[in-house]
Short mmCIF file of C-alpha atoms in Angstrom, two decimals:
data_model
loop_
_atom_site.label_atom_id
_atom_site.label_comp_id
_atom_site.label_asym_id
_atom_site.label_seq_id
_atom_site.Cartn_x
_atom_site.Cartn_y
_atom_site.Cartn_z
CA UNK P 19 0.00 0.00 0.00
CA UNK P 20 1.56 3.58 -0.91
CA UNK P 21 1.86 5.80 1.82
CA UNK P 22 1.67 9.43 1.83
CA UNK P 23 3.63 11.20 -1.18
CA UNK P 24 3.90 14.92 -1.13
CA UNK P 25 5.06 16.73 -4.63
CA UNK P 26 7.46 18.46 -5.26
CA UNK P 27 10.61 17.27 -3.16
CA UNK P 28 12.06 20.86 -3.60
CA UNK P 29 10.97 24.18 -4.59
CA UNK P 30 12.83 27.45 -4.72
CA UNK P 31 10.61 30.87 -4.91
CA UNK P 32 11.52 34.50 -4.39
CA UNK P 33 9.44 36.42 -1.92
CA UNK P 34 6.24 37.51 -3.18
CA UNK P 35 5.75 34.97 -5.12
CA UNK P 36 2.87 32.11 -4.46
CA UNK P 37 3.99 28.10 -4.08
CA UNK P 38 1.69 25.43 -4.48
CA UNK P 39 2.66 22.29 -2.80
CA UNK P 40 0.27 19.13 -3.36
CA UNK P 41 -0.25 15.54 -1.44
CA UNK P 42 -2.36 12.37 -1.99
CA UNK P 43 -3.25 10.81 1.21
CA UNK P 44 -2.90 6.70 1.70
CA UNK P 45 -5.62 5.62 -0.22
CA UNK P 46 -8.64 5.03 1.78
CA UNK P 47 -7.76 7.73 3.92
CA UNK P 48 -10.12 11.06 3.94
CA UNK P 49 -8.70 13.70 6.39
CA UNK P 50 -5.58 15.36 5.00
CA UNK P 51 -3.26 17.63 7.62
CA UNK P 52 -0.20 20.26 6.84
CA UNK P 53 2.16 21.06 9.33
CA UNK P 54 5.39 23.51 8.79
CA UNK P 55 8.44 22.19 10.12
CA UNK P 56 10.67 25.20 10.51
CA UNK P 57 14.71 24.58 10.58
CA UNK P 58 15.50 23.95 14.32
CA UNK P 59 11.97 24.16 15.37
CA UNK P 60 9.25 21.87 15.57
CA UNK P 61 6.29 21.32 14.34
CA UNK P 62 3.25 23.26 14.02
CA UNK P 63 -0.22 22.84 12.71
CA UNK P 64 -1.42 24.46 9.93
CA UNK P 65 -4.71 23.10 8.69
CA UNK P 66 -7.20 20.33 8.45
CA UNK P 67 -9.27 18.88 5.79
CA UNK P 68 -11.43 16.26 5.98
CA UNK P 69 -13.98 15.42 2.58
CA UNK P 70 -13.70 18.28 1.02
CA UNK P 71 -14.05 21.13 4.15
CA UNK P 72 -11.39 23.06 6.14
CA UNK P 73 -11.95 21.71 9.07
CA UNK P 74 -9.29 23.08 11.81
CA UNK P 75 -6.75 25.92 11.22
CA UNK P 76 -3.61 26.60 12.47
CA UNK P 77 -2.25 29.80 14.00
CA UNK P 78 -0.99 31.08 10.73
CA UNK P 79 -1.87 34.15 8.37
CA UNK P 80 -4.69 34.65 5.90
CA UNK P 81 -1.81 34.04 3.15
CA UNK P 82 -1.61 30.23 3.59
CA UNK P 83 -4.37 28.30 2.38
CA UNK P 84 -5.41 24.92 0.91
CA UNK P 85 -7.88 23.14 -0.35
CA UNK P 86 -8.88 19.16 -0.53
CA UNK P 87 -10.12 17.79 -3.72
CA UNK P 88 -12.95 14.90 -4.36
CA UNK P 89 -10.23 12.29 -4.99
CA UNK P 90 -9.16 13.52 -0.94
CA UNK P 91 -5.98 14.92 -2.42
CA UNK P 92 -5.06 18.19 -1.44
CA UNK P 93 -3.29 21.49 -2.11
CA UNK P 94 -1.53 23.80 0.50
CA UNK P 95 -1.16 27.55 -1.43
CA UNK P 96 1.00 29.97 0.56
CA UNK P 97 0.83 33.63 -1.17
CA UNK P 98 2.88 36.61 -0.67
CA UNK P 99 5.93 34.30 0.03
CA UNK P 100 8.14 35.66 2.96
CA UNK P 101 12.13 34.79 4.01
CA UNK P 102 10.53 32.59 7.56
CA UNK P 103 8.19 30.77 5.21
CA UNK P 104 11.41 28.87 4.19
CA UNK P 105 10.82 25.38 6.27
CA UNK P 106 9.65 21.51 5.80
CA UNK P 107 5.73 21.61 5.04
CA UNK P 108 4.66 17.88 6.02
CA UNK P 109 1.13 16.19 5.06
CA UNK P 110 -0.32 13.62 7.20
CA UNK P 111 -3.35 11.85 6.39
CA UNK P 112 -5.72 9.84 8.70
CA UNK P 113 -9.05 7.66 7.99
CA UNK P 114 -10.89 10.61 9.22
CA UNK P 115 -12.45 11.95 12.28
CA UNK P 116 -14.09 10.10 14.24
CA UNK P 117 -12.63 6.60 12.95
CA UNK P 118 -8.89 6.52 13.92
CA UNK P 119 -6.95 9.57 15.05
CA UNK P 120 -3.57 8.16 13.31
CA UNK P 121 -1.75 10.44 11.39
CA UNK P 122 0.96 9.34 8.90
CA UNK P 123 3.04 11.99 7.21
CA UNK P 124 4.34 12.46 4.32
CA UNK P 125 8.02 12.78 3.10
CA UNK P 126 7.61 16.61 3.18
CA UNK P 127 8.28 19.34 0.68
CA UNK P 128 10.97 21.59 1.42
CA UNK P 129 10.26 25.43 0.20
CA UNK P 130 13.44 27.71 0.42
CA UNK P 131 11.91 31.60 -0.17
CA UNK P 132 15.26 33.78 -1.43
CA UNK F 19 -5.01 25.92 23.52
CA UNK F 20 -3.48 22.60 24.13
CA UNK F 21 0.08 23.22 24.81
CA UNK F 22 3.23 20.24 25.05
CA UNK F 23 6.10 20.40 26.89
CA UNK F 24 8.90 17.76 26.38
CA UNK F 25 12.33 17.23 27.99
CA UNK F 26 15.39 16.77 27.45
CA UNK F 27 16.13 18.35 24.40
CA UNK F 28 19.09 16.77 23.76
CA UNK F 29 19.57 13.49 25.50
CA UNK F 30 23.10 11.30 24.85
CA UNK F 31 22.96 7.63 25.66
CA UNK F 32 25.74 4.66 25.47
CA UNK F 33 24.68 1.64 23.90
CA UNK F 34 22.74 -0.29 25.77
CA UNK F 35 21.17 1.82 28.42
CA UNK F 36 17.95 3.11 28.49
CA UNK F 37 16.12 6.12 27.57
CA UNK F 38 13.72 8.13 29.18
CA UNK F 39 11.79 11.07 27.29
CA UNK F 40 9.52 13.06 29.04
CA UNK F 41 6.16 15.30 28.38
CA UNK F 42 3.50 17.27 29.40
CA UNK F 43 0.12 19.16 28.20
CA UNK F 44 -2.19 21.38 28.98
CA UNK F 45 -5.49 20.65 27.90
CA UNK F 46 -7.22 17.96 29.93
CA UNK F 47 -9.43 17.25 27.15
CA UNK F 48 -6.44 15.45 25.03
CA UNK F 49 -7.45 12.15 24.93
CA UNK F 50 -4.70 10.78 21.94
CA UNK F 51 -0.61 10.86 22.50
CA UNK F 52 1.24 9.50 19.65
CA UNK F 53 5.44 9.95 19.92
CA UNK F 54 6.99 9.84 16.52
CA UNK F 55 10.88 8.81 15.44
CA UNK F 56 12.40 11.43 12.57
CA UNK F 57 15.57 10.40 11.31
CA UNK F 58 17.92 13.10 9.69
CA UNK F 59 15.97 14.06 6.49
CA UNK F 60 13.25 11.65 6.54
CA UNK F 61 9.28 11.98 7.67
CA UNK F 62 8.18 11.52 11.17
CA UNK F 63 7.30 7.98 11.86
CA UNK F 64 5.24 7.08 14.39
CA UNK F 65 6.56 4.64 17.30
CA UNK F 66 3.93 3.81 19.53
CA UNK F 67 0.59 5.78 20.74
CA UNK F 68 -1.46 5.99 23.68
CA UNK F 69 -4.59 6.71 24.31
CA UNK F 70 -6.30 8.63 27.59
CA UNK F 71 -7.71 5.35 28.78
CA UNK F 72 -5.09 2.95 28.99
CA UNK F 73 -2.01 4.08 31.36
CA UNK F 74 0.56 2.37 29.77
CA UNK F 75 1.55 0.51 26.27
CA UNK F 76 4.80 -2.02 25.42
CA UNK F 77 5.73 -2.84 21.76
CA UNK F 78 9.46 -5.00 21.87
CA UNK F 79 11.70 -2.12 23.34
CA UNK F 80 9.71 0.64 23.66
CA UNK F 81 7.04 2.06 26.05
CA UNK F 82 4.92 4.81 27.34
CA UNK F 83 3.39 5.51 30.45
CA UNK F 84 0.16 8.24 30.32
CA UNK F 85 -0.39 9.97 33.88
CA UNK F 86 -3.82 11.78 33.46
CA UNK F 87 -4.52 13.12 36.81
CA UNK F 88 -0.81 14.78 36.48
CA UNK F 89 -1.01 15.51 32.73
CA UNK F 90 2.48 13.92 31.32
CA UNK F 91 3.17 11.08 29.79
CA UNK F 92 6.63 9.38 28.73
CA UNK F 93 8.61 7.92 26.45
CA UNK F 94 10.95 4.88 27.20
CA UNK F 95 13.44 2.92 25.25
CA UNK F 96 15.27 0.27 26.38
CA UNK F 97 18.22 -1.51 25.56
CA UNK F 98 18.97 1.48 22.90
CA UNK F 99 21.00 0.91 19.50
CA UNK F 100 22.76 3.43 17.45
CA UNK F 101 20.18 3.14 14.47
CA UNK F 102 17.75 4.46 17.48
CA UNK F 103 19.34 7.71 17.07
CA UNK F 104 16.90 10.30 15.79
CA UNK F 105 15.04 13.22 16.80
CA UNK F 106 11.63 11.71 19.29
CA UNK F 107 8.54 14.16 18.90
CA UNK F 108 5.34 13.36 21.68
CA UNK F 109 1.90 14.92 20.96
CA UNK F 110 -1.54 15.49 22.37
CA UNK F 111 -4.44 15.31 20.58
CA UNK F 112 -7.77 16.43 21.30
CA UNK F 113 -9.76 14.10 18.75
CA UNK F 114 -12.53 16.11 18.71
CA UNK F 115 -10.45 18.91 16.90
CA UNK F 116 -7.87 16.27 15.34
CA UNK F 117 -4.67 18.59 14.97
CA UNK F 118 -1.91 17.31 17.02
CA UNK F 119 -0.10 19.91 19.12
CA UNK F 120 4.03 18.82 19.05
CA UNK F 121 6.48 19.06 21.98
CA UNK F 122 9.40 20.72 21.10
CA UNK F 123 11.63 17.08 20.09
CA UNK F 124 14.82 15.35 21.42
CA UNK F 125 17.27 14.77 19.68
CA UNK F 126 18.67 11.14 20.96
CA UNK F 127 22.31 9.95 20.13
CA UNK F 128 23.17 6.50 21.14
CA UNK F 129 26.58 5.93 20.93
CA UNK F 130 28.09 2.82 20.35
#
């Protein structure tokens, strides 16, 4: 069974400028989470999606949004990019609330903002 | 807002001995702790996971203990290995609200 895969591995953007990072949860799975991983830090929530609806949000500006698709995939948008946005952004999925609280993450995309 | 403590940070080990990892949280309404291993570079894997009615939970070497009335719970390892060497993150969950609120990680070294 595949497990969480996060796309893409890397992704360089200047600040001001919007990134789009995507995820497919383990299949099966309908609650999709984002956390930012900052270097030396830990990690922190940033939102929750479970079919289809935000769900839970992170304390985290306006700026970083997402969305879940119909196929429970989902998309994590972060406009006006800023130097500190630079960090690990992990996905998680679980079965969905209420069935199993298990979270299994994702290999993580790694935004550097120059 | 739930919040999770965990100590040490850093926490250097010989081969052999045992490890203790320790945390705490705020919100008495947490009801799920996972603890997850991440290796240099890699995703957070989780290790073993507790939940608010059961006070403690063995798989092979590792263990936690959950201490509700005094809101901590811990991490154990015994007979620790150098491939056990990774950074240890607990967490509390409220399920109700599903996001899992980190402690802060330690970094284990086991040397051989």
């Amino acid at each position: 069974e595949a497990g969480v895969t996060q796309s893409p591995t890397h992704l360089i953007k200047t600040r001001g400028q919007q990134a789009t990072l995507r995820c497919s949860p383990i299949s099966g799975h309908t609650s999709v989470y984002w956390y930012q991983q900052a270097l030396g830090l830990g990690l922190q929530f940033l939102l929750w999606y479970d079919e289809g609806e935000e769900r839970n949000r992170g304390n985290f500006p306006p700026r970083f949004s997402g969305r879940q698709f119909p196929n429970y995939s989902s998309e994590l948008n972060v406009n006006a990019l800023e130097l500190e946005d630079s960090a690990l952004y992990l996905c998680a999925s679980s079965l969905g609330s209420g069935e199993e609280e298990t979270q299994y993450f994702g290999p993580g995309t790694r935004l550097l903002v120059l | 807002g739930e919040n999770v403590e965990q100590h040490p940070s850093t926490l250097s080990v010989q081969e052999g001995d045992s490890a203790v990892i320790k945390c705490t949280y705020s919100d008495s309404a947490s009801n799920y702790f996972p603890w997850y291993k991440q290796e240099l570079g890699k995703r957070p894997q989780l290790i073993i996971d507790i939940r608010s009615n059961v006070g403690e939970k063995k798989d092979q070497r590792i263990a936690v203990t959950l201490n509700k009335t005094a809101k901590h719970f811990s991490l154990h390892i015994t007979e620790t290995q150098p491939e056990d060497s990774a950074v240890y993150f607990c967490a509390a969950v409220n399920t109700g609200f599903q996001k899992l609120v980190f402690g802060t990680g330690t970094r284990l070294l086991v040397s051989p």
